[in-house]
Coordinates of C-alpha atoms in Angstrom, one line a residue:
Chain A
M1 CA 168.3 6.6 -53.3
T2 CA 171.3 8.5 -54.6
A3 CA 173.5 10.7 -52.5
P4 CA 172.3 14.0 -54.2
D5 CA 168.7 12.9 -53.5
Q6 CA 169.6 12.4 -49.8
I7 CA 171.2 15.8 -49.7
G8 CA 168.3 17.4 -51.5
S9 CA 165.8 15.9 -49.0
V10 CA 167.4 17.5 -45.9
T11 CA 165.2 20.2 -44.5
P12 CA 167.1 23.3 -43.7
V13 CA 167.1 24.1 -40.0
R14 CA 165.4 27.4 -39.3
R15 CA 167.6 29.6 -37.0
R16 CA 165.6 31.3 -34.4
P17 CA 166.8 34.6 -33.0
Y18 CA 166.5 33.6 -29.3
G19 CA 170.2 34.2 -28.6
L20 CA 170.0 37.7 -30.1
L21 CA 166.9 38.5 -28.1
L22 CA 168.7 37.5 -24.9
V23 CA 171.5 40.0 -25.6
A24 CA 169.2 42.7 -26.9
T25 CA 168.4 44.3 -23.5
P26 CA 172.0 44.9 -22.5
V27 CA 173.0 46.0 -26.0
L28 CA 170.1 48.6 -26.0
L29 CA 171.1 49.8 -22.5
V30 CA 174.7 50.2 -23.5
A31 CA 173.6 52.1 -26.6
W32 CA 171.4 54.3 -24.6
L33 CA 173.5 55.0 -21.5
V34 CA 177.0 54.8 -23.0
I35 CA 177.2 55.1 -26.8
W36 CA 174.6 57.8 -27.1
P37 CA 176.1 60.1 -24.4
I38 CA 179.5 59.7 -26.2
I39 CA 178.1 60.6 -29.6
S40 CA 176.1 63.4 -28.0
A41 CA 179.3 64.8 -26.2
V42 CA 181.3 64.6 -29.5
I43 CA 178.5 66.4 -31.4
Q44 CA 178.1 69.0 -28.7
T45 CA 181.8 69.8 -28.7
A46 CA 182.3 69.7 -32.4
F47 CA 179.6 72.2 -33.4
V48 CA 179.1 75.8 -32.4
T49 CA 176.0 78.0 -32.8
T50 CA 176.5 80.7 -35.4
P51 CA 175.3 84.3 -34.9
D52 CA 172.4 83.6 -37.2
G53 CA 171.1 80.8 -35.0
G54 CA 172.5 78.0 -37.2
S55 CA 175.3 75.5 -36.4
A56 CA 178.7 75.0 -37.8
V57 CA 181.5 72.5 -37.3
S58 CA 184.1 73.9 -35.1
L59 CA 186.9 72.4 -33.0
E60 CA 187.6 75.6 -31.1
T61 CA 187.0 73.9 -27.7
Y62 CA 189.6 71.3 -28.5
S63 CA 191.9 74.0 -29.8
F64 CA 191.5 75.8 -26.5
F65 CA 192.1 72.6 -24.5
F66 CA 195.3 71.7 -26.4
S67 CA 196.6 75.3 -26.3
D68 CA 195.7 76.0 -22.7
G69 CA 198.7 75.5 -20.4
Y70 CA 196.7 74.6 -17.4
S71 CA 194.5 72.0 -19.2
L72 CA 197.7 70.5 -20.7
S73 CA 199.4 70.3 -17.3
N74 CA 196.3 68.6 -15.8
L75 CA 196.4 66.1 -18.7
S76 CA 200.1 65.5 -18.3
M77 CA 199.6 65.1 -14.5
T78 CA 196.9 62.5 -15.2
L79 CA 199.1 60.7 -17.7
W80 CA 202.0 60.8 -15.3
T81 CA 199.8 59.5 -12.4
T82 CA 198.4 56.8 -14.6
G83 CA 201.8 55.6 -15.9
V84 CA 203.4 55.6 -12.4
C85 CA 200.4 53.8 -10.9
A86 CA 200.4 51.2 -13.7
A87 CA 204.2 50.6 -13.3
L88 CA 203.9 50.4 -9.5
L89 CA 200.9 48.1 -9.7
L90 CA 202.9 45.7 -11.8
V91 CA 205.9 45.9 -9.5
V92 CA 203.8 45.3 -6.4
C93 CA 201.2 42.9 -7.7
L94 CA 203.3 40.5 -9.9
P95 CA 205.4 39.2 -7.0
I96 CA 202.3 38.8 -4.9
A97 CA 200.5 36.9 -7.7
L98 CA 203.6 34.7 -8.3
Y99 CA 203.8 34.0 -4.6
L100 CA 200.2 33.1 -4.4
R101 CA 200.3 30.9 -7.5
F102 CA 203.4 28.9 -6.6
S103 CA 203.5 28.8 -2.8
D104 CA 202.2 25.8 -1.0
S105 CA 202.4 27.5 2.3
K106 CA 199.4 28.2 4.5
V107 CA 200.6 31.8 4.8
A108 CA 199.5 32.2 1.1
A109 CA 195.9 32.2 2.1
Y110 CA 196.4 35.1 4.5
V111 CA 198.5 37.0 2.0
Q112 CA 195.7 36.6 -0.5
G113 CA 193.2 37.9 2.0
L114 CA 195.4 40.9 2.7
A115 CA 195.8 41.6 -1.0
I116 CA 192.1 41.5 -1.6
F117 CA 191.2 43.5 1.5
P118 CA 191.4 47.0 -0.2
M119 CA 188.5 45.9 -2.4
F120 CA 186.2 46.1 0.6
V121 CA 187.4 49.5 1.8
P122 CA 185.6 52.5 0.2
S123 CA 187.8 55.1 -1.4
I124 CA 186.7 57.8 1.0
I125 CA 187.6 55.7 4.1
L126 CA 191.0 54.9 2.4
S127 CA 191.5 58.7 1.9
F128 CA 190.9 59.5 5.5
A129 CA 193.1 56.6 6.7
F130 CA 195.8 57.9 4.4
I131 CA 195.6 61.4 5.9
R132 CA 195.6 60.1 9.4
V133 CA 198.7 57.9 8.8
L134 CA 200.7 59.8 6.2
G135 CA 199.3 63.3 6.5
P136 CA 200.9 66.2 8.4
N137 CA 201.0 65.3 12.1
G138 CA 199.7 61.8 11.2
T139 CA 200.7 58.5 12.9
V140 CA 204.1 58.3 11.1
D141 CA 204.9 61.9 12.0
L142 CA 204.0 61.2 15.6
L143 CA 206.0 58.1 15.8
L144 CA 209.1 59.8 14.2
N145 CA 208.6 62.7 16.6
S146 CA 208.4 60.5 19.6
V147 CA 211.9 59.1 18.9
G148 CA 213.3 62.6 18.1
L149 CA 213.4 62.2 14.3
P150 CA 212.2 65.1 12.0
H151 CA 208.8 65.2 10.2
I152 CA 208.5 63.3 6.9
R153 CA 207.6 65.2 3.7
S154 CA 204.0 64.1 3.6
P155 CA 202.8 62.9 0.2
Y156 CA 199.4 64.4 1.1
L157 CA 198.3 67.1 -1.4
T158 CA 201.3 66.2 -3.6
P159 CA 201.1 64.2 -6.9
W160 CA 202.3 61.1 -4.8
G161 CA 199.2 61.2 -2.7
P162 CA 196.8 60.0 -5.4
V163 CA 199.5 57.6 -6.6
I164 CA 199.7 55.8 -3.3
G165 CA 196.0 55.8 -2.8
L166 CA 195.2 54.6 -6.3
V167 CA 197.9 51.9 -6.2
W168 CA 196.5 50.6 -2.9
D169 CA 192.9 50.8 -4.3
N170 CA 193.8 48.8 -7.5
I171 CA 195.9 46.1 -5.9
P172 CA 193.0 43.6 -5.5
L173 CA 191.8 43.6 -9.1
T174 CA 195.3 43.6 -10.5
V175 CA 196.3 40.6 -8.3
L176 CA 193.2 38.7 -9.1
I177 CA 193.6 39.2 -12.9
L178 CA 197.3 38.2 -12.8
L179 CA 196.6 35.2 -10.5
S180 CA 194.0 34.1 -13.0
G181 CA 196.5 34.4 -15.8
L182 CA 199.1 32.5 -13.8
G183 CA 196.6 29.7 -13.3
N184 CA 197.2 28.9 -17.0
V185 CA 200.9 28.3 -16.4
S186 CA 201.0 24.6 -15.4
N187 CA 203.4 23.2 -12.8
Q188 CA 204.7 20.8 -15.4
A189 CA 205.5 23.7 -17.9
V190 CA 207.5 25.3 -15.1
E191 CA 209.2 22.0 -14.1
A192 CA 210.0 21.3 -17.8
A193 CA 211.7 24.7 -18.0
R194 CA 213.7 24.0 -14.8
D195 CA 214.5 20.6 -16.2
V196 CA 216.2 22.1 -19.3
G197 CA 218.2 24.4 -17.1
A198 CA 216.1 27.5 -16.5
G199 CA 216.9 29.4 -13.3
K200 CA 214.4 31.6 -11.6
L201 CA 214.9 34.7 -13.7
A202 CA 215.0 32.7 -17.0
L203 CA 211.8 31.0 -15.9
L204 CA 210.1 34.2 -15.2
W205 CA 211.3 36.0 -18.4
H206 CA 211.0 33.2 -20.9
I207 CA 208.2 31.0 -19.7
I208 CA 205.9 32.8 -17.2
L209 CA 205.8 36.4 -18.5
P210 CA 205.1 35.4 -22.1
R211 CA 202.3 33.0 -20.9
I212 CA 200.6 35.7 -18.9
S213 CA 201.2 38.6 -21.2
N214 CA 197.5 38.8 -22.1
S215 CA 196.6 38.9 -18.4
I216 CA 199.1 41.7 -17.8
L217 CA 197.6 43.6 -20.6
V218 CA 194.1 43.2 -19.3
A219 CA 195.2 44.0 -15.7
I220 CA 196.9 47.2 -16.9
S221 CA 194.1 48.2 -19.1
F222 CA 191.6 47.8 -16.3
A223 CA 193.8 49.7 -13.9
V224 CA 194.6 52.5 -16.4
L225 CA 190.9 52.9 -17.3
G226 CA 190.0 53.3 -13.6
I227 CA 192.9 55.5 -12.7
F228 CA 192.6 57.9 -15.6
S229 CA 189.1 58.8 -14.7
A230 CA 189.4 58.5 -10.9
F231 CA 187.8 61.2 -8.9
T232 CA 187.6 60.6 -5.1
L233 CA 191.3 59.8 -4.3
P234 CA 192.8 62.5 -6.5
Y235 CA 190.2 65.0 -5.3
I236 CA 190.9 64.4 -1.6
L237 CA 194.6 63.4 -1.7
G238 CA 195.9 65.3 -4.7
P239 CA 197.2 68.8 -5.1
A240 CA 194.9 71.7 -6.1
A241 CA 196.9 72.5 -9.2
P242 CA 197.8 70.8 -11.4
E243 CA 195.0 68.3 -10.8
M244 CA 193.9 65.1 -12.4
M245 CA 191.2 65.1 -15.1
G246 CA 188.4 63.8 -12.8
P247 CA 188.5 66.7 -10.3
F248 CA 189.3 69.1 -13.2
M249 CA 186.1 68.1 -15.1
Q250 CA 184.1 68.4 -11.9
R251 CA 185.4 71.8 -11.1
T252 CA 185.0 73.1 -14.6
F253 CA 181.4 72.0 -14.6
R254 CA 180.3 72.9 -11.1
E255 CA 182.5 75.8 -10.1
L256 CA 183.4 77.5 -13.4
L257 CA 179.9 76.6 -14.8
E258 CA 181.4 75.8 -18.2
P259 CA 179.6 72.6 -19.3
K260 CA 180.9 72.6 -22.8
T261 CA 184.6 72.9 -21.6
A262 CA 183.9 70.1 -19.2
I263 CA 182.4 67.9 -21.9
T264 CA 185.5 68.6 -24.1
Q265 CA 187.7 67.5 -21.2
A266 CA 185.5 64.4 -20.9
V267 CA 185.9 63.6 -24.6
V268 CA 189.6 64.0 -24.4
T269 CA 189.7 61.7 -21.4
F270 CA 187.5 59.2 -23.3
G271 CA 189.9 59.4 -26.2
F272 CA 192.8 58.2 -24.1
C273 CA 190.8 55.6 -22.3
I274 CA 189.5 54.1 -25.5
V275 CA 193.0 53.2 -26.5
F276 CA 193.4 51.1 -23.4
G277 CA 189.9 49.8 -24.0
L278 CA 191.0 48.6 -27.4
F279 CA 194.0 46.8 -25.9
Y280 CA 191.6 45.0 -23.6
V281 CA 189.2 44.1 -26.5
R282 CA 192.2 42.9 -28.6
S283 CA 193.4 40.8 -25.8
V284 CA 190.0 39.2 -25.2
A285 CA 189.7 38.5 -29.0
K286 CA 193.2 37.0 -29.1
N287 CA 192.3 34.7 -26.1
R288 CA 189.1 33.6 -27.8
A289 CA 190.9 32.9 -31.0
A290 CA 193.5 30.8 -29.1
Chain B
M1 CA 229.2 5.8 -19.0
S2 CA 226.1 7.0 -17.1
V3 CA 225.2 5.0 -14.1
L4 CA 222.4 5.9 -11.7
K5 CA 222.6 4.7 -8.2
I6 CA 219.8 5.1 -5.6
K7 CA 220.6 4.1 -2.1
D8 CA 218.2 3.8 0.8
V9 CA 216.1 6.8 -0.5
S10 CA 213.0 7.7 1.5
K11 CA 210.5 10.4 1.0
I12 CA 208.1 11.4 3.8
F13 CA 205.8 14.2 3.0
P14 CA 205.0 16.9 5.6
N15 CA 201.6 15.3 6.3
G16 CA 203.4 12.2 7.4
T17 CA 202.7 10.1 4.3
T18 CA 205.6 7.8 3.4
A19 CA 205.8 7.9 -0.4
V20 CA 209.1 6.1 -0.8
D21 CA 210.5 3.8 1.8
S22 CA 214.3 2.9 1.8
F23 CA 214.4 2.3 -1.9
S24 CA 217.6 1.2 -3.6
L25 CA 218.4 0.6 -7.2
D26 CA 221.3 0.6 -9.6
V27 CA 220.6 1.4 -13.2
A28 CA 223.5 0.4 -15.5
D29 CA 224.8 2.4 -18.4
G30 CA 222.4 2.3 -21.3
E31 CA 219.8 0.3 -19.4
L32 CA 216.1 1.0 -19.5
V33 CA 214.5 0.3 -16.1
C34 CA 210.7 0.5 -15.7
L35 CA 209.2 1.5 -12.3
L36 CA 205.9 -0.3 -12.3
G37 CA 203.2 -0.2 -9.7
P38 CA 199.7 0.8 -8.9
S39 CA 198.7 4.4 -8.2
G40 CA 200.2 5.5 -4.9
S41 CA 203.1 3.1 -5.0
G42 CA 205.6 5.9 -5.0
K43 CA 207.0 5.4 -8.5
S44 CA 206.4 9.0 -9.7
T45 CA 207.7 10.4 -6.5
L46 CA 210.9 8.4 -6.9
L47 CA 211.3 9.6 -10.5
R48 CA 210.7 13.2 -9.4
M49 CA 213.4 12.8 -6.8
V50 CA 215.8 11.6 -9.4
G51 CA 214.8 14.6 -11.6
G52 CA 215.3 17.0 -8.6
F53 CA 211.7 18.0 -8.3
E54 CA 211.3 16.4 -4.9
T55 CA 214.0 16.3 -2.2
P56 CA 214.5 12.9 -0.5
T57 CA 214.0 12.8 3.3
S58 CA 216.9 10.5 3.5
G59 CA 219.2 8.4 1.3
L60 CA 221.7 9.1 -1.5
M61 CA 221.4 9.4 -5.3
T62 CA 224.5 9.5 -7.6
I63 CA 225.0 9.8 -11.3
D64 CA 228.4 8.5 -12.4
G65 CA 229.5 8.6 -8.7
E66 CA 228.5 12.3 -8.3
D67 CA 226.1 13.0 -5.5
I68 CA 223.0 14.7 -6.9
T69 CA 220.7 14.2 -3.9
R70 CA 220.4 17.9 -3.2
V71 CA 221.2 19.3 -6.7
P72 CA 218.3 21.4 -8.1
P73 CA 216.8 20.1 -11.4
E74 CA 218.3 22.9 -13.5
K75 CA 221.7 21.7 -12.6
R76 CA 221.2 18.0 -12.9
P77 CA 222.4 16.0 -15.9
T78 CA 218.9 14.5 -16.3
G79 CA 216.1 15.1 -18.9
M80 CA 212.5 14.5 -18.1
V81 CA 209.6 13.8 -20.3
F82 CA 206.3 14.6 -18.7
Q83 CA 202.9 12.9 -19.0
S84 CA 201.2 16.0 -20.2
H85 CA 204.0 16.8 -22.6
A86 CA 204.5 20.2 -20.8
L87 CA 205.4 22.0 -24.1
W88 CA 205.5 25.8 -24.0
T89 CA 202.7 26.8 -26.3
H90 CA 204.1 30.4 -26.8
M91 CA 207.1 28.9 -28.6
N92 CA 207.2 26.9 -31.8
V93 CA 208.7 23.4 -32.0
F94 CA 212.2 24.7 -32.8
K95 CA 212.2 27.2 -29.9
N96 CA 210.9 24.6 -27.5
L97 CA 213.9 22.4 -28.4
A98 CA 216.4 25.3 -28.6
F99 CA 215.5 26.9 -25.2
G100 CA 217.7 24.6 -23.1
L101 CA 220.6 25.0 -25.5
K102 CA 220.3 28.8 -25.5
L103 CA 220.4 28.8 -21.7
R104 CA 223.7 26.8 -22.0
K105 CA 224.9 29.5 -24.5
V106 CA 225.4 27.1 -27.3
P107 CA 226.3 28.9 -30.6
A108 CA 223.3 29.5 -32.9
D109 CA 224.6 27.3 -35.7
E110 CA 225.3 24.5 -33.3
I111 CA 221.7 24.9 -31.9
K112 CA 220.3 24.7 -35.4
R113 CA 222.3 21.6 -36.2
R114 CA 221.4 19.8 -33.0
V115 CA 217.7 20.7 -33.0
E116 CA 217.3 19.6 -36.6
G117 CA 219.2 16.4 -35.9
V118 CA 217.0 15.5 -33.0
L119 CA 213.8 16.4 -34.9
E120 CA 214.9 13.9 -37.6
L121 CA 215.6 11.3 -35.0
V122 CA 212.0 11.5 -33.6
G123 CA 210.5 11.6 -37.1
L124 CA 209.6 15.3 -37.1
G125 CA 212.1 16.6 -39.6
G126 CA 210.8 19.9 -41.1
Y127 CA 208.4 20.6 -38.2
G128 CA 210.5 23.2 -36.6
T129 CA 208.4 26.2 -37.5
R130 CA 205.1 24.6 -36.5
S131 CA 203.3 25.8 -33.5
V132 CA 203.1 23.0 -30.9
T133 CA 199.3 23.5 -30.6
Q134 CA 199.0 22.5 -34.3
L135 CA 200.5 19.0 -33.5
S136 CA 198.7 15.8 -32.7
G137 CA 199.1 14.2 -29.2
G138 CA 201.7 11.8 -30.6
Q139 CA 203.7 14.5 -32.3
Q140 CA 203.6 16.6 -29.1
Q141 CA 205.0 13.7 -27.2
R142 CA 207.8 13.3 -29.7
V143 CA 208.6 17.0 -29.4
A144 CA 208.7 16.5 -25.6
L145 CA 211.1 13.6 -26.0
A146 CA 213.2 15.6 -28.5
R147 CA 213.4 18.5 -26.1
S148 CA 215.0 16.2 -23.5
L149 CA 217.2 14.4 -26.0
V150 CA 218.6 17.5 -27.6
L151 CA 220.4 18.4 -24.3
E152 CA 222.1 14.9 -24.3
P153 CA 221.2 14.1 -20.7
K154 CA 223.1 11.4 -18.9
I155 CA 219.8 10.0 -17.5
L156 CA 216.5 10.1 -19.4
L157 CA 213.4 10.1 -17.1
L158 CA 210.0 9.2 -18.6
D159 CA 207.0 9.9 -16.4
E160 CA 204.1 7.9 -17.9
P161 CA 204.8 9.6 -21.3
F162 CA 202.1 7.7 -23.2
A163 CA 199.3 7.8 -20.7
S164 CA 197.4 10.5 -22.5
L165 CA 197.6 8.7 -25.9
D166 CA 195.3 6.2 -27.5
Q167 CA 196.2 2.5 -27.4
H168 CA 197.3 2.3 -31.0
L169 CA 199.6 5.4 -30.8
R170 CA 200.9 4.3 -27.5
E171 CA 202.1 0.9 -28.9
R172 CA 203.7 2.6 -31.9
L173 CA 205.4 5.3 -29.8
R174 CA 206.8 2.9 -27.2
E175 CA 208.5 0.9 -29.9
E176 CA 210.0 4.1 -31.4
V177 CA 211.1 5.3 -27.9
R178 CA 212.7 2.0 -27.3
D179 CA 214.5 2.1 -30.7
I180 CA 215.8 5.6 -30.0
Q181 CA 216.9 4.7 -26.4
Q182 CA 218.8 1.7 -27.7
R183 CA 220.3 3.6 -30.6
L184 CA 221.5 6.4 -28.3
K185 CA 222.4 3.9 -25.5
I186 CA 220.9 6.4 -23.0
T187 CA 220.3 5.3 -19.4
T188 CA 216.6 5.5 -18.8
L189 CA 214.2 5.4 -15.9
F190 CA 210.6 4.9 -17.0
V191 CA 207.5 5.2 -14.8
T192 CA 204.4 3.4 -15.9
H193 CA 201.4 1.7 -14.4
G194 CA 200.9 -0.2 -17.7
Q195 CA 202.4 -3.6 -17.4
D196 CA 202.3 -4.1 -21.2
E197 CA 204.5 -1.0 -21.5
A198 CA 206.9 -2.3 -18.9
L199 CA 207.1 -5.8 -20.3
S200 CA 207.6 -4.7 -23.8
M201 CA 210.2 -1.9 -23.2
A202 CA 212.2 -2.6 -20.1
D203 CA 215.5 -4.3 -19.6
R204 CA 214.5 -4.7 -16.0
I205 CA 211.3 -4.0 -14.1
V206 CA 211.0 -2.7 -10.6
V207 CA 207.6 -3.6 -9.2
M208 CA 206.7 -1.1 -6.4
R209 CA 204.1 -1.2 -3.7
D210 CA 203.6 1.3 -0.9
G211 CA 206.9 2.9 -1.6
K212 CA 208.9 -0.3 -1.4
T213 CA 210.4 -2.7 -3.9
E214 CA 208.4 -5.9 -4.4
Q215 CA 210.7 -7.4 -7.1
I216 CA 213.4 -6.2 -9.4
D217 CA 214.0 -8.5 -12.4
R218 CA 214.0 -9.0 -16.1
P219 CA 210.5 -8.7 -17.6
D220 CA 210.3 -12.5 -18.4
V221 CA 211.4 -13.4 -14.9
V222 CA 208.9 -11.0 -13.3
Y223 CA 206.1 -12.5 -15.4
R224 CA 207.1 -16.2 -14.9
E225 CA 208.6 -16.2 -11.5
P226 CA 206.9 -13.5 -9.4
Q227 CA 208.4 -13.5 -5.9
T228 CA 205.3 -12.3 -4.1
P229 CA 201.6 -12.8 -4.5
F230 CA 201.3 -9.0 -5.2
V231 CA 203.6 -9.3 -8.2
A232 CA 201.9 -12.4 -9.3
G233 CA 198.5 -10.7 -9.2
F234 CA 199.7 -7.4 -10.6
I235 CA 201.6 -8.7 -13.7
G236 CA 199.4 -10.3 -16.2
T237 CA 196.4 -12.4 -15.2
M238 CA 197.0 -14.8 -12.4
N239 CA 194.6 -17.1 -10.5
L240 CA 195.3 -16.8 -6.9
I241 CA 193.5 -19.5 -4.9
E242 CA 193.5 -19.4 -1.2
G243 CA 193.5 -22.9 0.3
V244 CA 195.1 -25.2 2.8
V245 CA 197.9 -27.8 2.5
S246 CA 197.5 -31.0 4.5
N247 CA 199.8 -34.0 4.1
G248 CA 201.3 -32.6 0.8
V249 CA 198.0 -31.9 -0.8
F250 CA 196.5 -28.5 -1.5
S251 CA 192.8 -28.4 -1.4
K252 CA 190.1 -25.8 -2.0
A253 CA 186.4 -26.5 -2.3
G254 CA 186.6 -29.8 -4.0
Y255 CA 189.7 -29.0 -6.0
A256 CA 192.9 -30.7 -4.8
T257 CA 196.4 -30.9 -6.2
P258 CA 199.7 -32.3 -4.8
L259 CA 201.9 -29.5 -3.2
P260 CA 205.1 -30.6 -1.5
V261 CA 205.1 -28.0 1.3
S262 CA 204.5 -28.1 5.0
D263 CA 201.0 -28.0 6.2
G264 CA 199.2 -24.7 6.6
P265 CA 197.4 -22.0 4.6
V266 CA 198.8 -21.4 1.1
T267 CA 198.0 -19.2 -1.8
L268 CA 198.2 -21.2 -5.0
A269 CA 199.1 -19.2 -8.2
V270 CA 198.3 -20.5 -11.6
R271 CA 198.4 -18.6 -14.9
P272 CA 195.4 -19.1 -17.1
E273 CA 197.6 -20.4 -19.9
S274 CA 199.0 -23.0 -17.5
L275 CA 195.7 -24.5 -16.6
D276 CA 194.4 -27.3 -18.7
L277 CA 190.6 -27.9 -18.7
S278 CA 188.8 -31.1 -19.5
A279 CA 185.0 -31.2 -19.9
V280 CA 183.4 -33.9 -17.8
S281 CA 179.9 -35.0 -17.0
Q282 CA 180.7 -36.5 -13.5
G283 CA 183.3 -35.7 -10.8
S284 CA 183.8 -32.1 -11.9
Q285 CA 185.9 -29.7 -9.9
G286 CA 184.1 -26.7 -11.2
K287 CA 181.7 -25.5 -13.8
V288 CA 182.0 -23.1 -16.7
H289 CA 180.6 -19.7 -16.0
R290 CA 181.5 -17.8 -19.2
V291 CA 183.4 -18.4 -22.4
T292 CA 185.0 -15.5 -24.3
D293 CA 186.4 -16.1 -27.7
Y294 CA 189.3 -13.7 -28.6
G295 CA 189.8 -15.3 -32.0
T296 CA 193.3 -16.5 -31.4
H297 CA 192.3 -18.2 -28.2
G298 CA 189.5 -18.5 -25.7
M299 CA 189.2 -17.6 -22.0
V300 CA 187.0 -19.7 -19.9
D301 CA 185.7 -18.3 -16.6
L302 CA 185.2 -21.1 -14.1
E303 CA 183.5 -21.3 -10.7
L304 CA 184.9 -23.8 -8.2
L305 CA 182.4 -25.5 -6.0
D306 CA 182.5 -22.7 -3.4
G307 CA 182.1 -20.0 -6.0
T308 CA 185.8 -19.0 -6.3
R309 CA 186.4 -17.7 -9.8
V310 CA 189.3 -19.1 -11.9
K311 CA 190.4 -18.3 -15.5
A312 CA 191.8 -20.7 -18.0
M313 CA 193.0 -20.1 -21.5
V314 CA 192.0 -22.7 -24.0
P315 CA 192.9 -23.1 -27.7
H316 CA 189.3 -24.2 -28.7
P317 CA 186.7 -22.2 -26.7
D318 CA 183.9 -23.8 -28.8
L319 CA 184.5 -27.0 -26.8
F320 CA 183.2 -25.4 -23.6
K321 CA 179.7 -24.1 -22.7
P322 CA 178.4 -22.2 -19.7
G323 CA 177.2 -24.6 -16.9
Q324 CA 179.4 -27.4 -18.2
G325 CA 181.4 -29.4 -15.5
V326 CA 185.2 -29.4 -15.9
T327 CA 188.3 -30.8 -14.2
L328 CA 191.5 -28.7 -13.8
A329 CA 195.0 -29.8 -14.4
P330 CA 197.7 -27.1 -13.8
K331 CA 200.9 -27.4 -15.8
A332 CA 202.8 -25.0 -13.6
I333 CA 202.1 -23.6 -10.2
A334 CA 203.6 -21.4 -7.5
A335 CA 202.7 -21.4 -3.9
Y336 CA 203.0 -18.4 -1.5
R337 CA 202.9 -18.2 2.2
D338 CA 203.4 -15.1 4.3
G339 CA 203.9 -13.1 1.2
R340 CA 206.8 -15.1 -0.1
V341 CA 207.1 -17.9 -2.7
I342 CA 207.6 -21.3 -1.0
H343 CA 207.3 -23.6 -4.0
R344 CA 207.3 -23.4 -7.7
T345 CA 206.9 -26.1 -10.3
G346 CA 206.8 -26.5 -14.0
V347 CA 207.4 -23.8 -16.6
V348 CA 204.7 -21.3 -17.5
A349 CA 204.1 -20.9 -21.2
T350 CA 207.3 -19.5 -22.8
T351 CA 205.4 -16.6 -24.5
A352 CA 202.8 -14.7 -22.6
H353 CA 199.9 -13.8 -24.8
P354 CA 199.4 -10.1 -25.2
A355 CA 195.8 -10.3 -24.4
L356 CA 196.6 -11.7 -21.0
V357 CA 198.9 -8.8 -20.3
D358 CA 196.2 -6.3 -21.0
A359 CA 193.5 -8.2 -19.2

């Protein structure tokens, strides 16, 4: 038998769509519960009803949003809170994750437990704890007062209120993602760097950070996505005006009874979030390719 | 001149385990010393202490007379090649090599010249722009070696660098590493648990057991004149026969041979290549259990009358069949008592067969 005969005799394997069927349910659910509402929201805000009962493309709700000073200050407040929280999360969580990764001490287990603890505390409990501790006449004030010191300027109902709450709330997830990334930095890679003369800073800057850059991106994307659309903590701890997009949307919808304006705010919020979502998708794709 | 001196170094881990126990060694300039021993013998811990990655509990280590016992690894004049290569995958080959030089603020053109020179030395000229993940295991190990060499360390430390490579590549690389080490005349400490690696590369071998030195000698001496039963059994293949000496005769289950030592229990050590066999039909001292033909020679597995297994190397394995009776005539023997050699006679074959080393 010749080689071409052998090749010709091979029966092609029929690919069965079992794999596709397995993912069909979640894909349909995502399409129905996520994709369709997004499309629907964009359509609702991009069309207006004309006097003759027809519809026409109009971006007037967006024009209003981006020309309204109050809407813009709420957006910039949200962006500011998100940016500050992301920066603080990195500053707080990276040292914790580095300690947990490289420490052989038994204390590390307790530190990890403490870092993960906020995950088990509901936001509403956290908010009330915050008010009782840092609010006016809270524990800190009482302690200061008892030793004759003046009251603190409470962050409650200031832009720093949501920042403190959101950072605390996002520490567990950020630490876990960074710790998982640091798991890919082998001890020998670190020792090899020390062996060629890298001190602690050079080690962090040239070896560890580049190796966990994807994890940092994922952690920040997750944190930003959560913080940008956060509601409970900004609603309870934040100022009445300007306010973050979450409470702003809720108030526009329930108190001002302007659903179309609220949907426009939601689409704008989604627009910002999708950018960080794309960062995450890109990072996952890059990891898979590697 | 780069001389490493290790004096009475011990390492006791916090859980109480003694990894290295009062170890002393002098490594001469340009010498390659192999630390050889089974897992848990303390050889890697010792190497890591020389590299600065572990701190000795007690003792002193000097390089060219300078105390380095407490010096951190980034400030030591040592270069270490790790078992897993430990290359930085976010850098290409050139950057992996240049990193240490950049930290030392070497000018860019000097970095380029030195990196390219070392890459040529390890046979990777032109590979600078390659990603390390695109390289084979052997090439990655060469890059790891080049990364250490480019910094011109006084002492090169190799921690089982070929352990993750296949046998063929391992043999080729160890020859290349030995050539480079001899060309650069760099003082080298090499950890391995492969006796073939140690025997083929080292100027001297340190056989370690339970954190202590069993023997330090040239490879041929370690092979031919092991000082303890442990070394005898660990290096190459050795028949260790427990028996009793009475009136100058060693006896064990029907096998007897003259042994001029005082009466008492003795461990008789005979290399397979030092044991002559003769097929007999009557008065046998043992019988053939299995015959293995390696092409260049044969290995006969024998059973003494009490079932003790003994190996003998024969030039013509076809002369022996399983079940056949044989007599044994050792050409060279050593006798051990209380863990020390008490008698040695004859000369073991001048050239150890490679197959024995790997056996």
